[in-house]
């Protein structure tokens, strides 16, 4: 086997070109010093008292796939940190990853199988044999009667060999109703990249080596795709390369964490980010010296998007548009990214096509500091393969109402919370004769199940991960158990294999457990990078992967600097459409993923509840962000309770006066508002997803969750917002200064010594 050390491995991340490929694995795990601690009085015999053991694994708190190192002592997991050898995390870890221990040791975990029975329909304990038998019996009947398509399987987004196991299981049943559902999955970004470049997988955005970043709504430091990795890239670019410090500009209607950290924050009207990108493209093609053979085609498509015309639609001045275009085209390498709410309007795909087209126009495709195309994942078809859109979730709900679904299996997903009330998904689930949940926790959807077969947490189970988007080359890792199971639960893969065996499908599922399935799959990966003489070295390879926590290939894809045929002629972005009239509903609702609670899945972890929101310092609650001018016009101050009413419903939350938001926009964090998610999350705050209008992005059919209009109705009541910070006013200290878009000579702005510019358009 060829090998590579950690230094060379990490050089690949963000590098422009790498030599011919060969499989490699970091065989040496991290050498941690022996740690001594007085053990508890009578330790178990199988543990070495006071000796810490470290295991490399994969974080499953989000889809980024960071590598982790878990420190254990006496068989108990004590601390989680990033794996320095993993190309995604590189030794770092976000707060969600650190909170993984509270998933493992959460007092509200489901501790064993439950079945709904008795006159009251209560969930009562059953054995695993009884639970598997109950489900296998129903599945077997449907399969024998040719009704296998009456089985639905709805999972959170999973990849690797577990995703393949799900596909195999549903295929053996004869069902095509396998869906993965995550509220924040970037459906529109996948569609945009596919339309523009013909790529099925997301590219790698090389923040580390860029010198000028334009972000259109993508909160890359908060929760966009891979925030730990993007945070590393941001920091290294800001440190400077060749003496040049990277410059970052954030364009969005409400300042995000990335906007607060940027050199410049540019507010733009919601849903016009793509129009703004085309305004920059218009200037680059017509005034910036663009000379490729397709210049005339670009000029024709971009004709309606002159800086003056774009300024009227976006609220960003023509001078600012020209300045950004000149800087973007004149600074190499530069990079444009887009996501978040910018991609969740009625024009979401068109918007992200426009943003990513900027990378083509300045020639930064496939180069350091630009947009690098990823190879196909080593296993499976990629994260977008079976991902459900809002439309496909509605179709699943309609099938349930029509009686076409007899069994619905749910795996760690909570659509009863993350879908708008308008979808009526709860009502649809109630029509399914047998609902089965594999969740580790009781949540709003699991509470409706007839049978619960609880899964291990990720720290107790075998699995694997192939990060997507990748880091420009093939990489993967094995997730291993770091502790023995705490309760009477089973690994998700083992549950599926056990069901298959109970159905008599042992020929298709010859493995005794998920560990065996992984080893078989990784034999194929091992074969990709070995010679015939090395073919018998799999055991060494497997041990090396598990020990190091990472595998990869030292090759990059090289593809032409080109866009798909005919795409230039289709470039264009219409103004966004919103639900409700502006007269009746004067404000645009800007829901955003919580930096602490994500889409609500982290709300049952007390560490995440107590971690202050980085921009408001609020803990344990929900709030409505208003521009000071808007608050003044409505006579509202911080703590005033208001009804936020959309055409679909109403939620009540206190006002938080937030200076960095446009006056026609109100913002609310997603994550709170659970009704059944354990002691730390239940009956706390409100869920803005409930009142979203069922607007869809037409190309993907995904929910346009940034396209809802609302109005505010004061209740006359007040509460004290719980927060750790002080006041957001300067109190005469001149902490922050504002400057015009073109500051005069010698004029600057600062925030505690950190350069900040708030542009007045």
Short mmCIF file of C-alpha atoms in Angstrom, two decimals, residues 224-712:
data_model
loop_
_atom_site.label_atom_id
_atom_site.label_comp_id
_atom_site.label_asym_id
_atom_site.label_seq_id
_atom_site.Cartn_x
_atom_site.Cartn_y
_atom_site.Cartn_z
CA UNK A 224 -23.83 26.26 5.49
CA UNK A 225 -22.73 22.80 4.27
CA UNK A 226 -19.47 22.37 6.26
CA UNK A 227 -18.97 25.23 8.73
CA UNK A 228 -15.99 23.74 10.58
CA UNK A 229 -14.04 23.34 7.35
CA UNK A 230 -15.15 26.72 6.04
CA UNK A 231 -14.13 28.31 9.33
CA UNK A 232 -10.64 26.89 8.89
CA UNK A 233 -10.49 28.24 5.35
CA UNK A 234 -11.76 31.64 6.47
CA UNK A 235 -9.13 31.89 9.18
CA UNK A 236 -6.25 30.86 6.94
CA UNK A 237 -7.29 33.25 4.20
CA UNK A 238 -7.55 36.07 6.72
CA UNK A 239 -4.08 35.18 8.02
CA UNK A 240 -2.82 36.09 4.58
CA UNK A 241 -1.03 34.28 1.78
CA UNK A 242 2.09 35.77 0.21
CA UNK A 243 1.52 38.79 2.39
CA UNK A 244 -2.03 39.36 1.04
CA UNK A 245 -4.91 39.08 3.49
CA UNK A 246 -8.13 37.60 2.11
CA UNK A 247 -11.11 39.94 1.93
CA UNK A 248 -14.69 38.73 2.57
CA UNK A 249 -17.97 40.36 1.57
CA UNK A 250 -21.37 39.09 2.73
CA UNK A 251 -24.56 39.98 0.83
CA UNK A 252 -27.87 39.26 2.60
CA UNK A 253 -30.93 41.04 4.06
CA UNK A 254 -30.15 40.07 7.67
CA UNK A 255 -26.62 39.94 9.07
CA UNK A 256 -25.57 36.36 9.79
CA UNK A 257 -22.54 35.13 11.72
CA UNK A 258 -20.57 35.19 8.45
CA UNK A 259 -21.79 38.73 7.80
CA UNK A 260 -20.60 39.83 11.23
CA UNK A 261 -17.16 38.35 10.57
CA UNK A 262 -16.85 39.75 7.03
CA UNK A 263 -14.93 42.85 6.03
CA UNK A 264 -18.08 44.24 4.45
CA UNK A 265 -21.77 43.51 4.85
CA UNK A 266 -24.02 44.56 1.98
CA UNK A 267 -27.80 44.44 2.65
CA UNK A 268 -29.87 43.44 -0.38
CA UNK A 269 -33.61 42.99 -0.80
CA UNK A 270 -34.66 39.39 -0.07
CA UNK A 271 -34.68 37.19 -3.15
CA UNK A 272 -32.69 39.61 -5.32
CA UNK A 273 -29.24 38.16 -4.61
CA UNK A 274 -29.14 36.45 -8.02
CA UNK A 275 -30.14 39.67 -9.78
CA UNK A 276 -27.27 41.39 -7.99
CA UNK A 277 -24.88 38.64 -9.15
CA UNK A 278 -25.99 39.22 -12.74
CA UNK A 279 -25.39 42.94 -12.27
CA UNK A 280 -21.79 42.12 -11.39
CA UNK A 281 -21.60 39.72 -14.35
CA UNK A 282 -22.92 42.44 -16.69
CA UNK A 283 -20.13 44.78 -15.67
CA UNK A 284 -17.44 42.07 -15.87
CA UNK A 285 -18.47 41.07 -19.40
CA UNK A 286 -19.01 44.58 -20.74
CA UNK A 287 -16.45 46.62 -18.82
CA UNK A 288 -14.09 44.16 -17.16
CA UNK A 289 -12.17 42.94 -20.17
CA UNK A 290 -13.88 39.56 -20.60
CA UNK A 291 -12.63 38.22 -23.95
CA UNK A 292 -13.57 34.53 -24.28
CA UNK A 293 -15.27 33.21 -27.41
CA UNK A 294 -18.68 33.18 -25.74
CA UNK A 295 -18.56 36.88 -24.84
CA UNK A 296 -21.34 37.89 -27.26
CA UNK A 297 -23.69 35.22 -25.86
CA UNK A 298 -23.06 36.44 -22.31
CA UNK A 299 -23.52 40.07 -23.29
CA UNK A 300 -26.87 39.30 -24.90
CA UNK A 301 -28.20 37.36 -21.90
CA UNK A 302 -26.96 39.96 -19.41
CA UNK A 303 -28.28 43.00 -21.28
CA UNK A 304 -31.23 43.62 -18.86
CA UNK A 305 -28.91 43.59 -15.84
CA UNK A 306 -27.03 46.85 -16.03
CA UNK A 307 -25.83 48.17 -12.65
CA UNK A 308 -28.41 50.95 -12.77
CA UNK A 309 -31.31 48.58 -13.45
CA UNK A 310 -30.10 46.09 -10.84
CA UNK A 311 -29.72 48.84 -8.23
CA UNK A 312 -33.44 49.61 -8.42
CA UNK A 313 -34.42 45.98 -7.81
CA UNK A 314 -31.87 45.01 -5.16
CA UNK A 315 -31.54 48.17 -3.07
CA UNK A 316 -27.75 48.09 -3.61
CA UNK A 317 -26.35 51.20 -5.27
CA UNK A 318 -24.87 51.06 -8.76
CA UNK A 319 -21.57 52.37 -7.40
CA UNK A 320 -21.37 49.47 -4.96
CA UNK A 321 -22.19 46.98 -7.73
CA UNK A 322 -19.44 48.37 -9.94
CA UNK A 323 -16.91 48.41 -7.10
CA UNK A 324 -17.64 44.80 -6.16
CA UNK A 325 -17.45 43.69 -9.80
CA UNK A 326 -14.12 45.42 -10.34
CA UNK A 327 -12.66 43.94 -7.15
CA UNK A 328 -13.97 40.45 -7.90
CA UNK A 329 -12.60 40.43 -11.44
CA UNK A 330 -9.35 42.16 -10.51
CA UNK A 331 -8.44 40.04 -7.48
CA UNK A 332 -7.12 36.60 -8.18
CA UNK A 333 -8.04 34.10 -7.03
CA UNK A 334 -11.59 35.14 -6.15
CA UNK A 335 -14.63 33.06 -5.29
CA UNK A 336 -18.43 33.46 -5.29
CA UNK A 337 -20.69 31.24 -3.19
CA UNK A 338 -24.43 31.26 -2.58
CA UNK A 339 -26.88 29.50 -0.30
CA UNK A 340 -29.10 29.83 2.73
CA UNK A 341 -32.21 31.95 2.25
CA UNK A 342 -30.87 33.22 -1.10
CA UNK A 343 -31.55 29.79 -2.57
CA UNK A 344 -34.93 29.32 -0.89
CA UNK A 345 -37.05 31.79 -2.82
CA UNK A 346 -39.23 31.13 -5.83
CA UNK A 347 -36.18 31.92 -7.99
CA UNK A 348 -33.73 29.84 -5.93
CA UNK A 349 -32.09 27.76 -8.66
CA UNK A 350 -31.77 30.72 -11.04
CA UNK A 351 -30.19 32.71 -8.21
CA UNK A 352 -27.54 30.10 -7.47
CA UNK A 353 -26.82 29.58 -11.18
CA UNK A 354 -26.14 33.31 -11.43
CA UNK A 355 -23.87 33.31 -8.38
CA UNK A 356 -21.81 30.31 -9.53
CA UNK A 357 -21.57 31.71 -13.06
CA UNK A 358 -19.40 34.48 -11.64
CA UNK A 359 -16.72 31.86 -10.95
CA UNK A 360 -16.72 30.87 -14.62
CA UNK A 361 -16.52 34.46 -15.84
CA UNK A 362 -13.34 35.20 -13.88
CA UNK A 363 -11.75 31.85 -14.74
CA UNK A 364 -11.47 30.36 -11.26
CA UNK A 365 -12.89 26.89 -11.99
CA UNK A 366 -10.57 24.06 -10.96
CA UNK A 367 -7.91 26.31 -9.46
CA UNK A 368 -6.58 27.16 -6.03
CA UNK A 369 -8.78 29.64 -4.25
CA UNK A 370 -11.68 28.99 -6.58
CA UNK A 371 -14.26 26.34 -7.30
CA UNK A 372 -12.83 22.79 -7.49
CA UNK A 373 -14.90 19.92 -8.88
CA UNK A 374 -15.19 16.87 -6.65
CA UNK A 375 -14.93 13.29 -7.90
CA UNK A 376 -17.94 11.00 -7.47
CA UNK A 377 -18.18 9.57 -3.94
CA UNK A 378 -16.33 6.31 -3.37
CA UNK A 379 -19.57 4.66 -2.27
CA UNK A 380 -23.11 5.28 -3.48
CA UNK A 381 -24.60 7.90 -5.76
CA UNK A 382 -24.11 10.88 -3.46
CA UNK A 383 -26.07 12.79 -0.85
CA UNK A 384 -28.67 14.11 -3.28
CA UNK A 385 -29.69 10.76 -4.73
CA UNK A 386 -32.79 9.95 -2.66
CA UNK A 387 -33.27 13.31 -0.96
CA UNK A 388 -36.92 14.27 -0.71
CA UNK A 389 -38.09 17.69 -1.80
CA UNK A 390 -41.10 19.42 -0.28
CA UNK A 391 -43.15 18.26 -3.25
CA UNK A 392 -42.15 14.62 -2.83
CA UNK A 393 -43.01 14.85 0.88
CA UNK A 394 -46.45 16.14 -0.09
CA UNK A 395 -46.80 13.21 -2.49
CA UNK A 396 -45.85 10.79 0.30
CA UNK A 397 -48.46 12.39 2.55
CA UNK A 398 -51.12 12.12 -0.15
CA UNK A 399 -50.27 8.44 -0.71
CA UNK A 400 -50.73 7.90 3.03
CA UNK A 401 -54.11 9.61 2.99
CA UNK A 402 -55.21 7.49 0.02
CA UNK A 403 -54.30 4.27 1.85
CA UNK A 404 -51.41 3.41 -0.47
CA UNK A 405 -48.92 3.18 2.41
CA UNK A 406 -49.47 0.35 4.87
CA UNK A 407 -46.17 0.59 6.73
CA UNK A 408 -44.03 3.70 7.21
CA UNK A 409 -40.54 3.28 8.70
CA UNK A 410 -38.94 6.45 10.07
CA UNK A 411 -35.23 6.78 10.77
CA UNK A 412 -34.03 9.77 12.82
CA UNK A 413 -36.13 12.33 10.95
CA UNK A 414 -38.87 14.56 12.35
CA UNK A 415 -41.06 15.89 9.52
CA UNK A 416 -43.92 16.59 11.95
CA UNK A 417 -41.71 19.42 13.24
CA UNK A 418 -39.74 20.48 10.14
CA UNK A 419 -42.63 20.72 7.68
CA UNK A 420 -45.09 23.64 7.63
CA UNK A 421 -48.53 23.07 9.13
CA UNK A 422 -49.91 23.61 5.61
CA UNK A 423 -48.37 20.27 4.56
CA UNK A 424 -50.72 18.45 7.00
CA UNK A 425 -48.10 15.75 7.41
CA UNK A 426 -49.18 14.80 10.92
CA UNK A 427 -52.69 14.13 9.70
CA UNK A 428 -51.28 11.98 6.89
CA UNK A 429 -49.15 9.88 9.25
CA UNK A 430 -52.22 9.18 11.33
CA UNK A 431 -53.74 7.38 8.31
CA UNK A 432 -50.91 4.82 8.07
CA UNK A 433 -51.85 1.49 9.71
CA UNK A 434 -48.33 0.80 11.05
CA UNK A 435 -45.79 3.55 11.75
CA UNK A 436 -42.38 2.38 12.95
CA UNK A 437 -39.66 4.66 14.31
CA UNK A 438 -35.98 3.84 14.66
CA UNK A 439 -35.28 7.10 16.49
CA UNK A 440 -33.03 7.34 19.54
CA UNK A 441 -35.34 9.98 21.06
CA UNK A 442 -39.01 10.67 21.40
CA UNK A 443 -39.91 13.57 19.12
CA UNK A 444 -43.06 14.90 17.49
CA UNK A 445 -43.00 12.27 14.72
CA UNK A 446 -41.86 9.33 16.84
CA UNK A 447 -44.67 10.08 19.31
CA UNK A 448 -47.09 9.07 16.54
CA UNK A 449 -45.44 5.68 15.97
CA UNK A 450 -47.09 2.35 16.71
CA UNK A 451 -43.77 0.57 17.14
CA UNK A 452 -40.44 2.04 18.26
CA UNK A 453 -37.21 0.11 17.66
CA UNK A 454 -34.64 2.57 19.04
CA UNK A 455 -31.23 2.88 17.41
CA UNK A 456 -27.84 3.26 19.04
CA UNK A 457 -26.34 6.72 19.00
CA UNK A 458 -23.47 7.25 16.57
CA UNK A 459 -20.94 6.80 19.39
CA UNK A 460 -22.17 3.24 19.94
CA UNK A 461 -22.44 1.99 16.36
CA UNK A 462 -20.46 1.03 13.27
CA UNK A 463 -20.84 3.14 10.14
CA UNK A 464 -18.88 5.07 7.57
CA UNK A 465 -18.87 8.49 5.98
CA UNK A 466 -17.83 9.97 2.66
CA UNK A 467 -18.11 13.75 3.08
CA UNK A 468 -20.21 15.59 0.55
CA UNK A 469 -19.35 18.02 -0.62
CA UNK A 470 -15.88 16.58 -0.52
CA UNK A 471 -12.65 18.48 -0.20
CA UNK A 472 -11.58 18.15 -3.83
CA UNK A 473 -10.48 14.50 -3.69
CA UNK A 474 -11.97 11.21 -2.53
CA UNK A 475 -11.98 10.80 1.24
CA UNK A 476 -13.84 8.70 3.75
CA UNK A 477 -13.78 7.38 7.28
CA UNK A 478 -15.12 4.55 9.39
CA UNK A 479 -17.29 5.36 12.37
CA UNK A 480 -16.66 2.90 15.18
CA UNK A 481 -18.24 2.30 18.60
CA UNK A 482 -16.29 4.16 21.26
CA UNK A 483 -18.31 2.79 24.19
CA UNK A 484 -20.49 -0.24 24.81
CA UNK A 485 -24.22 0.38 24.27
CA UNK A 486 -25.75 2.01 27.32
CA UNK A 487 -29.28 0.71 26.81
CA UNK A 488 -31.29 -2.00 25.11
CA UNK A 489 -30.91 -0.42 21.67
CA UNK A 490 -29.44 -1.66 18.40
CA UNK A 491 -27.46 -0.13 15.57
CA UNK A 492 -29.66 1.02 12.68
CA UNK A 493 -27.81 -1.22 10.24
CA UNK A 494 -28.20 -4.20 12.56
CA UNK A 495 -31.96 -3.54 12.80
CA UNK A 496 -32.29 -3.63 9.00
CA UNK A 497 -30.14 -6.77 8.69
CA UNK A 498 -32.17 -8.42 11.48
CA UNK A 499 -35.42 -7.58 9.67
CA UNK A 500 -34.04 -8.97 6.42
CA UNK A 501 -33.10 -12.23 8.13
CA UNK A 502 -36.56 -12.46 9.73
CA UNK A 503 -38.03 -12.10 6.22
CA UNK A 504 -35.85 -14.90 4.88
CA UNK A 505 -33.63 -12.58 2.81
CA UNK A 506 -30.33 -14.06 3.98
CA UNK A 507 -29.04 -14.52 0.42
CA UNK A 508 -29.30 -10.76 -0.19
CA UNK A 509 -28.15 -9.96 3.36
CA UNK A 510 -25.41 -12.50 4.14
CA UNK A 511 -23.87 -10.43 6.92
CA UNK A 512 -24.39 -11.07 10.63
CA UNK A 513 -24.15 -7.36 11.48
CA UNK A 514 -23.22 -3.94 10.15
CA UNK A 515 -19.54 -4.39 10.94
CA UNK A 516 -19.37 -7.32 8.52
CA UNK A 517 -21.20 -5.30 5.86
CA UNK A 518 -18.72 -2.47 6.23
CA UNK A 519 -15.73 -4.73 5.94
CA UNK A 520 -17.07 -6.24 2.72
CA UNK A 521 -17.70 -2.78 1.27
CA UNK A 522 -14.29 -1.51 2.28
CA UNK A 523 -12.65 -4.49 0.57
CA UNK A 524 -13.82 -2.94 -2.68
CA UNK A 525 -12.37 0.43 -1.69
CA UNK A 526 -9.11 -1.28 -0.75
CA UNK A 527 -8.96 -2.89 -4.17
CA UNK A 528 -9.03 0.53 -5.87
CA UNK A 529 -5.52 1.41 -4.75
CA UNK A 530 -3.57 -1.84 -4.54
CA UNK A 531 -1.61 -4.11 -6.83
CA UNK A 532 -2.23 -7.83 -7.14
CA UNK A 533 0.64 -8.49 -4.76
CA UNK A 534 -1.03 -6.35 -2.11
CA UNK A 535 -4.51 -7.84 -2.48
CA UNK A 536 -4.19 -9.91 0.70
CA UNK A 537 -3.37 -6.92 2.88
CA UNK A 538 -6.99 -5.98 3.60
CA UNK A 539 -6.84 -6.68 7.32
CA UNK A 540 -3.93 -4.27 7.68
CA UNK A 541 -5.77 -1.73 5.55
CA UNK A 542 -8.98 -2.05 7.60
CA UNK A 543 -7.12 -1.77 10.88
CA UNK A 544 -5.31 1.29 9.57
CA UNK A 545 -8.51 3.03 8.48
CA UNK A 546 -10.26 2.38 11.80
CA UNK A 547 -7.19 3.42 13.77
CA UNK A 548 -6.44 6.59 11.81
CA UNK A 549 -10.04 7.56 11.25
CA UNK A 550 -9.51 8.59 7.61
CA UNK A 551 -8.88 7.29 4.11
CA UNK A 552 -8.33 9.11 0.84
CA UNK A 553 -6.90 9.14 -2.66
CA UNK A 554 -4.19 11.47 -3.81
CA UNK A 555 -5.81 12.48 -7.08
CA UNK A 556 -7.91 15.38 -8.29
CA UNK A 557 -10.29 15.68 -11.17
CA UNK A 558 -9.28 17.86 -14.06
CA UNK A 559 -12.07 19.14 -16.29
CA UNK A 560 -12.33 21.87 -18.93
CA UNK A 561 -13.16 25.45 -18.02
CA UNK A 562 -16.65 25.31 -19.49
CA UNK A 563 -20.35 25.51 -18.82
CA UNK A 564 -23.07 23.29 -20.24
CA UNK A 565 -24.18 23.89 -23.83
CA UNK A 566 -27.10 26.27 -24.10
CA UNK A 567 -26.96 27.41 -20.48
CA UNK A 568 -25.72 30.94 -21.25
CA UNK A 569 -28.84 31.72 -23.26
CA UNK A 570 -31.03 30.73 -20.27
CA UNK A 571 -29.24 32.92 -17.72
CA UNK A 572 -31.68 35.20 -15.96
CA UNK A 573 -33.36 35.77 -12.60
CA UNK A 574 -36.95 36.91 -12.12
CA UNK A 575 -38.03 38.93 -9.12
CA UNK A 576 -39.08 36.68 -6.24
CA UNK A 577 -42.72 35.91 -5.51
CA UNK A 578 -44.06 36.05 -1.95
CA UNK A 579 -47.24 34.73 -0.36
CA UNK A 580 -49.78 37.33 0.70
CA UNK A 581 -50.15 40.92 -0.42
CA UNK A 582 -47.64 43.52 0.73
CA UNK A 583 -50.53 45.72 1.89
CA UNK A 584 -51.93 43.08 4.24
CA UNK A 585 -48.61 41.45 5.14
CA UNK A 586 -45.99 44.22 4.97
CA UNK A 587 -42.95 42.25 6.17
CA UNK A 588 -40.92 39.45 4.61
CA UNK A 589 -40.22 36.66 7.08
CA UNK A 590 -36.58 35.61 7.13
CA UNK A 591 -36.37 32.31 9.06
CA UNK A 592 -32.83 31.09 9.58
CA UNK A 593 -31.20 27.99 10.97
CA UNK A 594 -30.12 28.48 14.54
CA UNK A 595 -26.37 28.44 15.02
CA UNK A 596 -26.96 26.47 18.22
CA UNK A 597 -30.05 24.33 17.56
CA UNK A 598 -29.75 23.85 13.77
CA UNK A 599 -33.21 22.93 12.42
CA UNK A 600 -34.37 21.88 15.88
CA UNK A 601 -32.52 18.59 16.17
CA UNK A 602 -30.14 20.06 18.76
CA UNK A 603 -32.85 21.52 20.99
CA UNK A 604 -32.89 18.52 23.34
CA UNK A 605 -29.26 19.10 24.36
CA UNK A 606 -28.87 21.45 27.36
CA UNK A 607 -25.40 22.58 26.26
CA UNK A 608 -26.90 23.87 23.02
CA UNK A 609 -29.83 25.51 24.81
CA UNK A 610 -27.44 27.32 27.13
CA UNK A 611 -25.00 28.35 24.40
CA UNK A 612 -25.83 31.99 23.57
CA UNK A 613 -26.80 32.85 20.04
CA UNK A 614 -23.60 34.46 18.71
CA UNK A 615 -25.30 37.62 17.43
CA UNK A 616 -28.07 38.26 19.97
CA UNK A 617 -26.71 36.38 23.03
CA UNK A 618 -30.23 34.98 23.62
CA UNK A 619 -30.53 31.57 25.31
CA UNK A 620 -33.47 29.24 25.93
CA UNK A 621 -36.03 30.98 23.76
CA UNK A 622 -37.38 32.41 20.52
CA UNK A 623 -37.46 36.01 19.37
CA UNK A 624 -38.44 38.28 16.48
CA UNK A 625 -35.71 40.52 15.07
CA UNK A 626 -36.78 44.02 13.98
CA UNK A 627 -34.81 46.88 12.53
CA UNK A 628 -34.72 49.82 15.01
CA UNK A 629 -36.59 52.01 12.51
CA UNK A 630 -39.34 49.41 12.13
CA UNK A 631 -39.57 48.93 15.88
CA UNK A 632 -39.85 52.68 16.38
CA UNK A 633 -42.60 53.04 13.79
CA UNK A 634 -44.59 50.26 15.48
CA UNK A 635 -43.90 51.57 18.97
CA UNK A 636 -42.19 48.33 20.00
CA UNK A 637 -39.22 47.78 22.29
CA UNK A 638 -37.25 44.73 23.29
CA UNK A 639 -39.38 42.19 25.13
CA UNK A 640 -42.74 43.25 23.70
CA UNK A 641 -44.72 40.16 22.72
CA UNK A 642 -46.06 40.24 19.18
CA UNK A 643 -48.13 37.92 17.06
CA UNK A 644 -46.32 37.03 13.85
CA UNK A 645 -49.13 36.23 11.44
CA UNK A 646 -48.76 34.75 7.95
CA UNK A 647 -51.51 33.58 5.59
CA UNK A 648 -51.02 30.13 7.16
CA UNK A 649 -51.00 30.81 10.90
CA UNK A 650 -49.66 32.72 13.88
CA UNK A 651 -46.85 32.38 16.41
CA UNK A 652 -46.13 34.65 19.37
CA UNK A 653 -42.63 35.73 20.37
CA UNK A 654 -40.86 38.73 21.96
CA UNK A 655 -39.25 41.52 19.98
CA UNK A 656 -35.49 41.82 19.74
CA UNK A 657 -34.30 45.09 18.20
CA UNK A 658 -31.54 44.13 15.77
CA UNK A 659 -29.68 46.89 13.90
CA UNK A 660 -28.30 44.69 11.12
CA UNK A 661 -31.54 43.80 9.33
CA UNK A 662 -33.40 45.59 6.56
CA UNK A 663 -36.51 47.55 7.63
CA UNK A 664 -38.90 45.49 5.47
CA UNK A 665 -37.65 42.19 6.89
CA UNK A 666 -38.22 40.42 10.19
CA UNK A 667 -36.15 37.40 11.16
CA UNK A 668 -36.78 34.44 13.45
CA UNK A 669 -34.44 31.56 14.35
CA UNK A 670 -35.55 28.00 13.65
CA UNK A 671 -35.03 25.37 16.33
CA UNK A 672 -37.40 25.99 19.23
CA UNK A 673 -41.10 25.27 19.55
CA UNK A 674 -41.00 21.53 20.20
CA UNK A 675 -44.06 19.95 21.77
CA UNK A 676 -42.54 16.53 22.44
CA UNK A 677 -38.74 16.32 22.42
CA UNK A 678 -37.60 15.69 25.96
CA UNK A 679 -37.32 17.85 29.04
CA UNK A 680 -34.87 20.38 27.61
CA UNK A 681 -36.73 21.21 24.40
CA UNK A 682 -40.45 20.68 24.99
CA UNK A 683 -42.72 23.71 25.40
CA UNK A 684 -39.93 26.22 24.85
CA UNK A 685 -40.24 29.01 22.30
CA UNK A 686 -42.04 28.76 18.96
CA UNK A 687 -41.43 27.13 15.60
CA UNK A 688 -41.59 29.59 12.66
CA UNK A 689 -41.68 26.69 10.19
CA UNK A 690 -45.29 26.11 11.23
CA UNK A 691 -46.52 29.35 9.63
CA UNK A 692 -44.56 29.15 6.38
CA UNK A 693 -46.63 29.34 3.23
CA UNK A 694 -46.40 26.32 0.90
CA UNK A 695 -44.52 28.21 -1.80
CA UNK A 696 -42.23 25.99 -3.89
CA UNK A 697 -39.20 26.55 -6.04
CA UNK A 698 -40.48 25.45 -9.46
CA UNK A 699 -37.41 23.61 -10.78
CA UNK A 700 -36.74 21.43 -7.73
CA UNK A 701 -40.16 21.38 -6.09
CA UNK A 702 -38.47 22.23 -2.82
CA UNK A 703 -40.02 24.49 -0.18
CA UNK A 704 -39.32 28.18 -0.77
CA UNK A 705 -39.08 28.80 2.96
CA UNK A 706 -37.90 32.39 2.55
CA UNK A 707 -40.96 33.44 0.52
CA UNK A 708 -43.57 34.09 3.22
CA UNK A 709 -44.99 37.50 4.08
CA UNK A 710 -46.18 38.30 7.61
CA UNK A 711 -47.62 41.08 9.72
CA UNK A 712 -47.01 41.93 13.35
#
